[in-house]
mmCIF file of C-alpha atoms in Angstrom:
data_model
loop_
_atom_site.group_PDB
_atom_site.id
_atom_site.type_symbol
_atom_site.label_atom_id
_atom_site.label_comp_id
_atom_site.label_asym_id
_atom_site.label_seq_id
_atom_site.Cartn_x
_atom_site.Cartn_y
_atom_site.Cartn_z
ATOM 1 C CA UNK A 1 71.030 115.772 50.291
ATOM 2 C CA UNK A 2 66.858 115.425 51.629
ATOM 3 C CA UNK A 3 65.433 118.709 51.016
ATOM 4 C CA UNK A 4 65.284 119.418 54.593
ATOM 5 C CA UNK A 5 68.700 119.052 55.516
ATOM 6 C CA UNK A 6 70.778 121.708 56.703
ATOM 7 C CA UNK A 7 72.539 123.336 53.927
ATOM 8 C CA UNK A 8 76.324 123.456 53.869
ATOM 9 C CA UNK A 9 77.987 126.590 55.235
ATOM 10 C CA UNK A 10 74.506 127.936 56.554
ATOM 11 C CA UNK A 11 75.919 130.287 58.889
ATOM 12 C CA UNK A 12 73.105 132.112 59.894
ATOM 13 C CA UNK A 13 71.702 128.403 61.060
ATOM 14 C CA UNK A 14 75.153 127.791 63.292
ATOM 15 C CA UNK A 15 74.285 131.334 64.597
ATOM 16 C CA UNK A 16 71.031 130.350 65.734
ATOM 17 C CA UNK A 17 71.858 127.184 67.263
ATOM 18 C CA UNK A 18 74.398 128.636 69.408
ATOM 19 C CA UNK A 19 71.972 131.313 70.637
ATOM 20 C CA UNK A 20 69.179 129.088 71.040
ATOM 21 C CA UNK A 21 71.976 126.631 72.815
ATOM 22 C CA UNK A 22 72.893 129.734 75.085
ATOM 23 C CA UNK A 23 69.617 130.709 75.892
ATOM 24 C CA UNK A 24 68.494 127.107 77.032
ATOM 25 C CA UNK A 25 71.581 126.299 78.655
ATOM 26 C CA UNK A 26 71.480 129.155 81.267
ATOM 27 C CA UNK A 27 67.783 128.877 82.161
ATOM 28 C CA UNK A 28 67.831 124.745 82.365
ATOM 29 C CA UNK A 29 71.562 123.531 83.021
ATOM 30 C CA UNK A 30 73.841 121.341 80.374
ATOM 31 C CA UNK A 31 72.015 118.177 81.428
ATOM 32 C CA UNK A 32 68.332 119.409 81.321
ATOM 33 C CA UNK A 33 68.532 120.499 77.995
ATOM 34 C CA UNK A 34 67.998 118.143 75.059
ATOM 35 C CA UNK A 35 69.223 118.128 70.525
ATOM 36 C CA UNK A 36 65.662 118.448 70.061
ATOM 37 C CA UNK A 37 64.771 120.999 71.850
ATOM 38 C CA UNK A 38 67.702 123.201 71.108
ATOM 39 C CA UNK A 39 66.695 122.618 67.097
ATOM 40 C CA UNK A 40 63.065 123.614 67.697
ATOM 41 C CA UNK A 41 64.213 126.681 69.888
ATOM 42 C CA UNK A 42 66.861 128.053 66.413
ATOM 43 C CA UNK A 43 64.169 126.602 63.782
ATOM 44 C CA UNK A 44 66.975 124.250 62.798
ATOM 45 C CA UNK A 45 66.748 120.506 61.825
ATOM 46 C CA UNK A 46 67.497 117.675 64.144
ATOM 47 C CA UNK A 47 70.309 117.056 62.117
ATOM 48 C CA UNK A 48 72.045 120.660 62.340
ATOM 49 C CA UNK A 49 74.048 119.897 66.232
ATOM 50 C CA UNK A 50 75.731 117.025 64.891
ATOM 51 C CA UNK A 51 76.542 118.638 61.466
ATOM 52 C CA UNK A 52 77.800 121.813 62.763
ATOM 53 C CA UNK A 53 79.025 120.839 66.419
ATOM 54 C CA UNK A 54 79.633 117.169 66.693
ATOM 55 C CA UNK A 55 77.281 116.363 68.934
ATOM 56 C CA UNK A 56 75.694 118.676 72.223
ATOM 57 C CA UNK A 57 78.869 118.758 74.392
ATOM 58 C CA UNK A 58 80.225 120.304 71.014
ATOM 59 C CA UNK A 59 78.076 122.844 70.989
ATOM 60 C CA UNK A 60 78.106 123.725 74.581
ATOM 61 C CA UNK A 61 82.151 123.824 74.349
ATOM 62 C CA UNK A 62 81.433 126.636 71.867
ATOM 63 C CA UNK A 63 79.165 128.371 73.943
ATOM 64 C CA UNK A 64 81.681 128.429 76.884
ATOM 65 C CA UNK A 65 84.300 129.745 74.039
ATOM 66 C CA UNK A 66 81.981 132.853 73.483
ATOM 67 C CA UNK A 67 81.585 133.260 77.502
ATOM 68 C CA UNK A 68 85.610 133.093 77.382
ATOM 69 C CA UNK A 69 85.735 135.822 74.796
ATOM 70 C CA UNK A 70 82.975 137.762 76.519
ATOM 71 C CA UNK A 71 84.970 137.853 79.501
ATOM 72 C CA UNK A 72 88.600 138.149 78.694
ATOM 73 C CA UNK A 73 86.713 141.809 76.639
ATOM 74 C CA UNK A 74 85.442 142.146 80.121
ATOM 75 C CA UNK A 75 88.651 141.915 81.963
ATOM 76 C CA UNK A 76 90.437 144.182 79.462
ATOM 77 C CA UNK A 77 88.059 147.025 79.848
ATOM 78 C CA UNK A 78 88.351 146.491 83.937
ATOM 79 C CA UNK A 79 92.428 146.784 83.508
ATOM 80 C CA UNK A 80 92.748 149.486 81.074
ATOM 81 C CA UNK A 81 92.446 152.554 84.044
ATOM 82 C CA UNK A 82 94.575 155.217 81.351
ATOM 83 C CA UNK A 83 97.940 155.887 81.206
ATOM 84 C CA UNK A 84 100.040 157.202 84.006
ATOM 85 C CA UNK A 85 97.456 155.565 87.111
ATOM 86 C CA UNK A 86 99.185 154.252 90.274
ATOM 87 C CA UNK A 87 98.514 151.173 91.450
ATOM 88 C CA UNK A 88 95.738 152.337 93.962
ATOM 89 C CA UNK A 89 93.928 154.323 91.430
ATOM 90 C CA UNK A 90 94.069 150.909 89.149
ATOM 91 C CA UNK A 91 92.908 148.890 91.632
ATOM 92 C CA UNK A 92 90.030 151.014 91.720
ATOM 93 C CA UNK A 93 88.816 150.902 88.035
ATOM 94 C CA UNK A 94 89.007 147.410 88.072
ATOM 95 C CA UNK A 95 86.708 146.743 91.005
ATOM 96 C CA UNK A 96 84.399 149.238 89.682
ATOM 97 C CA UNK A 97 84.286 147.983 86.092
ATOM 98 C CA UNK A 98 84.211 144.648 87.394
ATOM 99 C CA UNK A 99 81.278 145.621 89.823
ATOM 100 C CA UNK A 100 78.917 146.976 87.103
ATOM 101 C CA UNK A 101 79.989 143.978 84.798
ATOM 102 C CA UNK A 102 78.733 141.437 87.168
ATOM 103 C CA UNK A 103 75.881 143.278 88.952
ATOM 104 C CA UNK A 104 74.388 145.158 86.013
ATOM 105 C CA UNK A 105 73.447 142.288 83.950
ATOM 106 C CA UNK A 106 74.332 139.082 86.062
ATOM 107 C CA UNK A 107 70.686 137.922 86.132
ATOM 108 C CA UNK A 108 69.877 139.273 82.854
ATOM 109 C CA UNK A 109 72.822 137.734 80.377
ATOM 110 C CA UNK A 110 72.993 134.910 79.642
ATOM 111 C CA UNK A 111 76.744 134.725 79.993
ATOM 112 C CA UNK A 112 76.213 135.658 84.095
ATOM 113 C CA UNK A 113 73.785 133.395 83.994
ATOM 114 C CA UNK A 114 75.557 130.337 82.734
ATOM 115 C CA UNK A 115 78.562 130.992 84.505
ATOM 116 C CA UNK A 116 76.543 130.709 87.709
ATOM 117 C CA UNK A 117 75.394 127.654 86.788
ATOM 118 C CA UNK A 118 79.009 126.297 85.892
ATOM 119 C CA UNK A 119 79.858 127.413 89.182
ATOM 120 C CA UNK A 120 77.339 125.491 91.483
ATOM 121 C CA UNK A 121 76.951 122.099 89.022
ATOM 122 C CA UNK A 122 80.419 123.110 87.270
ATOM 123 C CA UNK A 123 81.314 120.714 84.164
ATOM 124 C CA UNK A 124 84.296 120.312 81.928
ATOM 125 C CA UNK A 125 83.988 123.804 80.133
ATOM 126 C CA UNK A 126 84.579 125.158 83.182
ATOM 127 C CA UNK A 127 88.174 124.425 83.089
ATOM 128 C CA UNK A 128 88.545 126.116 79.697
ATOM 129 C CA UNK A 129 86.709 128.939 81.873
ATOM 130 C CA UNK A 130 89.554 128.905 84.439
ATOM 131 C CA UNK A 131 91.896 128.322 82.145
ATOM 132 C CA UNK A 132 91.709 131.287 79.664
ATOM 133 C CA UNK A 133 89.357 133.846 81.400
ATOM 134 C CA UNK A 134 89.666 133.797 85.367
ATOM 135 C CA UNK A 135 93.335 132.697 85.755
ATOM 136 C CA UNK A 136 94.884 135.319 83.340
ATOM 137 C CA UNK A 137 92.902 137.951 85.297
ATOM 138 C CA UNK A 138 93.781 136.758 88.784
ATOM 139 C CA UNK A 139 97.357 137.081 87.242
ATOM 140 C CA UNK A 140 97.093 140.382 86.272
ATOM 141 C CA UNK A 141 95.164 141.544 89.568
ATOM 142 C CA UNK A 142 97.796 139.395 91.553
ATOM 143 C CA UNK A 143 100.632 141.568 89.468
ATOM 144 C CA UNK A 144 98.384 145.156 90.459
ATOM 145 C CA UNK A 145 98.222 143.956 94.468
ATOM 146 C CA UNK A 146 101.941 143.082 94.353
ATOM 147 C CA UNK A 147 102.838 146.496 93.200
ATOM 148 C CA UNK A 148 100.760 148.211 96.059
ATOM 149 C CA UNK A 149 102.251 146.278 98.497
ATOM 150 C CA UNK A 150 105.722 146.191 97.853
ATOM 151 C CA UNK A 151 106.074 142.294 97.730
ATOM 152 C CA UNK A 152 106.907 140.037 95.024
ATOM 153 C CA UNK A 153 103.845 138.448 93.263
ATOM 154 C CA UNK A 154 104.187 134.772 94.321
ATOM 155 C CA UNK A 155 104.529 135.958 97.986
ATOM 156 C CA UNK A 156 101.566 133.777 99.406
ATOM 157 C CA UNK A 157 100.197 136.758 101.652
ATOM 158 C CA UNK A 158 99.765 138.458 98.118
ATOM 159 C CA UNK A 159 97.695 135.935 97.206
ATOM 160 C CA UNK A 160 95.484 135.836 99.979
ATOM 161 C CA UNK A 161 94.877 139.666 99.393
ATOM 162 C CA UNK A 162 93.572 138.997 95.715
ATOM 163 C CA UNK A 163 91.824 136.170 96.870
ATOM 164 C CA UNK A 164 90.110 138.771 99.529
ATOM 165 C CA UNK A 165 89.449 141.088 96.805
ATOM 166 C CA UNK A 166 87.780 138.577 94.090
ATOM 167 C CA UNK A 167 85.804 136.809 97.370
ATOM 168 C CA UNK A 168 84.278 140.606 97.857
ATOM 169 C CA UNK A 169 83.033 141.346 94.544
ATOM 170 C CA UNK A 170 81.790 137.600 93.395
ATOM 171 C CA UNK A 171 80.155 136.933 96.339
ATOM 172 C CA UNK A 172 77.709 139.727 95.437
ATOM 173 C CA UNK A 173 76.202 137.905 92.493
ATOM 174 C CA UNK A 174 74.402 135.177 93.882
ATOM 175 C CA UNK A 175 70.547 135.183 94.413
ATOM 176 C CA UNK A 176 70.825 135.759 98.301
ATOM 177 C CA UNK A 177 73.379 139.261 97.988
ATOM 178 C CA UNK A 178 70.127 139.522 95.345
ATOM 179 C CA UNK A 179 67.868 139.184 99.009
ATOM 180 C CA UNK A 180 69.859 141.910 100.672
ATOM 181 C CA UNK A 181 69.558 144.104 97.530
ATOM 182 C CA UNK A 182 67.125 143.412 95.131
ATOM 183 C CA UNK A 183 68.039 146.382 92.557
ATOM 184 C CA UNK A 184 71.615 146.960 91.884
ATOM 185 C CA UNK A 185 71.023 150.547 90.401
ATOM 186 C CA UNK A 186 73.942 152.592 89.437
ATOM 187 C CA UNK A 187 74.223 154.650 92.853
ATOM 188 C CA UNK A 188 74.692 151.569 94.733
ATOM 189 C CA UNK A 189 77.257 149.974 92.905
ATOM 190 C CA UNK A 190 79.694 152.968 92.803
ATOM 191 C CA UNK A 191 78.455 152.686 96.780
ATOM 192 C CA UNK A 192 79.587 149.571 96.965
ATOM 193 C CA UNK A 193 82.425 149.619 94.870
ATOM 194 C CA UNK A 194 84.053 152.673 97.013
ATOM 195 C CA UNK A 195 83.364 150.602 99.701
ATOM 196 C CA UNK A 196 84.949 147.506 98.703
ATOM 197 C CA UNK A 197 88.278 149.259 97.234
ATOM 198 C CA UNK A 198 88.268 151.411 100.642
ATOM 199 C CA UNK A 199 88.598 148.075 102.592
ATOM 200 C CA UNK A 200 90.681 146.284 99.936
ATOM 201 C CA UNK A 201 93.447 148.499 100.254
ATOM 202 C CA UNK A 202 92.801 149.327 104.090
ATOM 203 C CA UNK A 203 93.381 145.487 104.731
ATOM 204 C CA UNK A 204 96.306 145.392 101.901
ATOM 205 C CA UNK A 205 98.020 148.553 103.371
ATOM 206 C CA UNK A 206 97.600 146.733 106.810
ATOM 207 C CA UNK A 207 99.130 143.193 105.710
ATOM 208 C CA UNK A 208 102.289 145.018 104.417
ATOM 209 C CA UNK A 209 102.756 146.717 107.332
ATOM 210 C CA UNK A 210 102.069 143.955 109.748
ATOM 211 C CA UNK A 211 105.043 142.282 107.708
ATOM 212 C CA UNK A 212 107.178 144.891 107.983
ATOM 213 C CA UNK A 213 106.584 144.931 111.849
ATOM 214 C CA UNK A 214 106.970 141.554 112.412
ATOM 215 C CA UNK A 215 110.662 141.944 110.547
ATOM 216 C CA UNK A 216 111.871 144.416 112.626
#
């Protein structure tokens, strides 16, 4: 082995390569972002990506795998209201939680960051996104609204209420809800949070019933 090759089992070189990797991908996009540079960025050799990853696409599946983890952690923390919560009061914590998740560090982390990205110029890894981190939790969310209104989860109007719910809250991290409100502080997210629950289950309560009226 040359003497500047990268030593076997280095992990504290794999750690810097995926930061560096993470880092680079969020600011410049998969495609705009080259070995090299990724190498110089961690103080790695050339060689290191191909050793430790394959080749780039390697090392950018792993970086979606850590954006996975980051927010399945996420999603737990947004479902876990306490014991003994109704429905309602669930629904609640999770668009709160969810709320300061995404607007508290969307532009800063690189996680929010590269998830926007994935969602305007999306690639592969954003089926592995889908897959393990935003289906589960539009299960579980589908499972909450289902319970509030009285309707079995693959009831289609249930779906369009979680759909109504999600649209809310994502549609707030993008760089024009950034236009409208350029500083997401603390007192405007429980605003908007209250808000957005208030509505959610104003327009849930009101589907159910429509249903019911329409039956009888």
């Amino acid at each position: 082995m040359a003497a500047n090759a990268t030593p076997i089992n280095d992990l504290e070189t794999r750690q810097r390569l995926l930061e560096a990797a993470a880092r680079l991908f969020a600011e410049h996009g998969f495609q705009h972002v080259t070995v090299r540079e990724i190498c110089k960025e961690a103080g790695a050799n050339v060689a290191a990506v191909n050793y430790y990853f394959r080749d780039k696409s390697g090392l950018y599946e792993e970086v979606i795998r850590r954006i996975v983890v980051f927010m399945q952690q996420m999603m737990e923390r947004a479902h876990d209201a306490g014991p003994n919560k109704s429905a309602e009061e669930r629904l609640r914590h999770y668009i709160r939680t969810f709320l300061q998740h995404i607007l508290q560090s969307g532009e800063k982390c690189w996680q929010g960051m590269l998830m926007a990205r994935e969602m305007t110029d999306p690639t592969p890894g954003l089926d592995l996104i889908f897959q393990q981190a935003i289906r589960p939790n539009s299960d579980r969310v589908r499972d909450l609204i289902s319970e509030i209104m009285g309707r079995p989860p693959a009831d289609p109007l249930v779906g369009m209420c979680v759909a109504s719910v999600q649209t809310q809250m994502v549609g707030l991290a993008n760089p024009i809800a950034r236009r409208f409100i350029p500083n997401f502080t603390p007192e405007v997210i429980e605003a908007i949070a209250v808000h957005i629950t208030r509505f959610s289950l104003g327009g849930i309560h009101a589907v159910a019933g429509s249903v019911g009226e329409a039956k009888s």
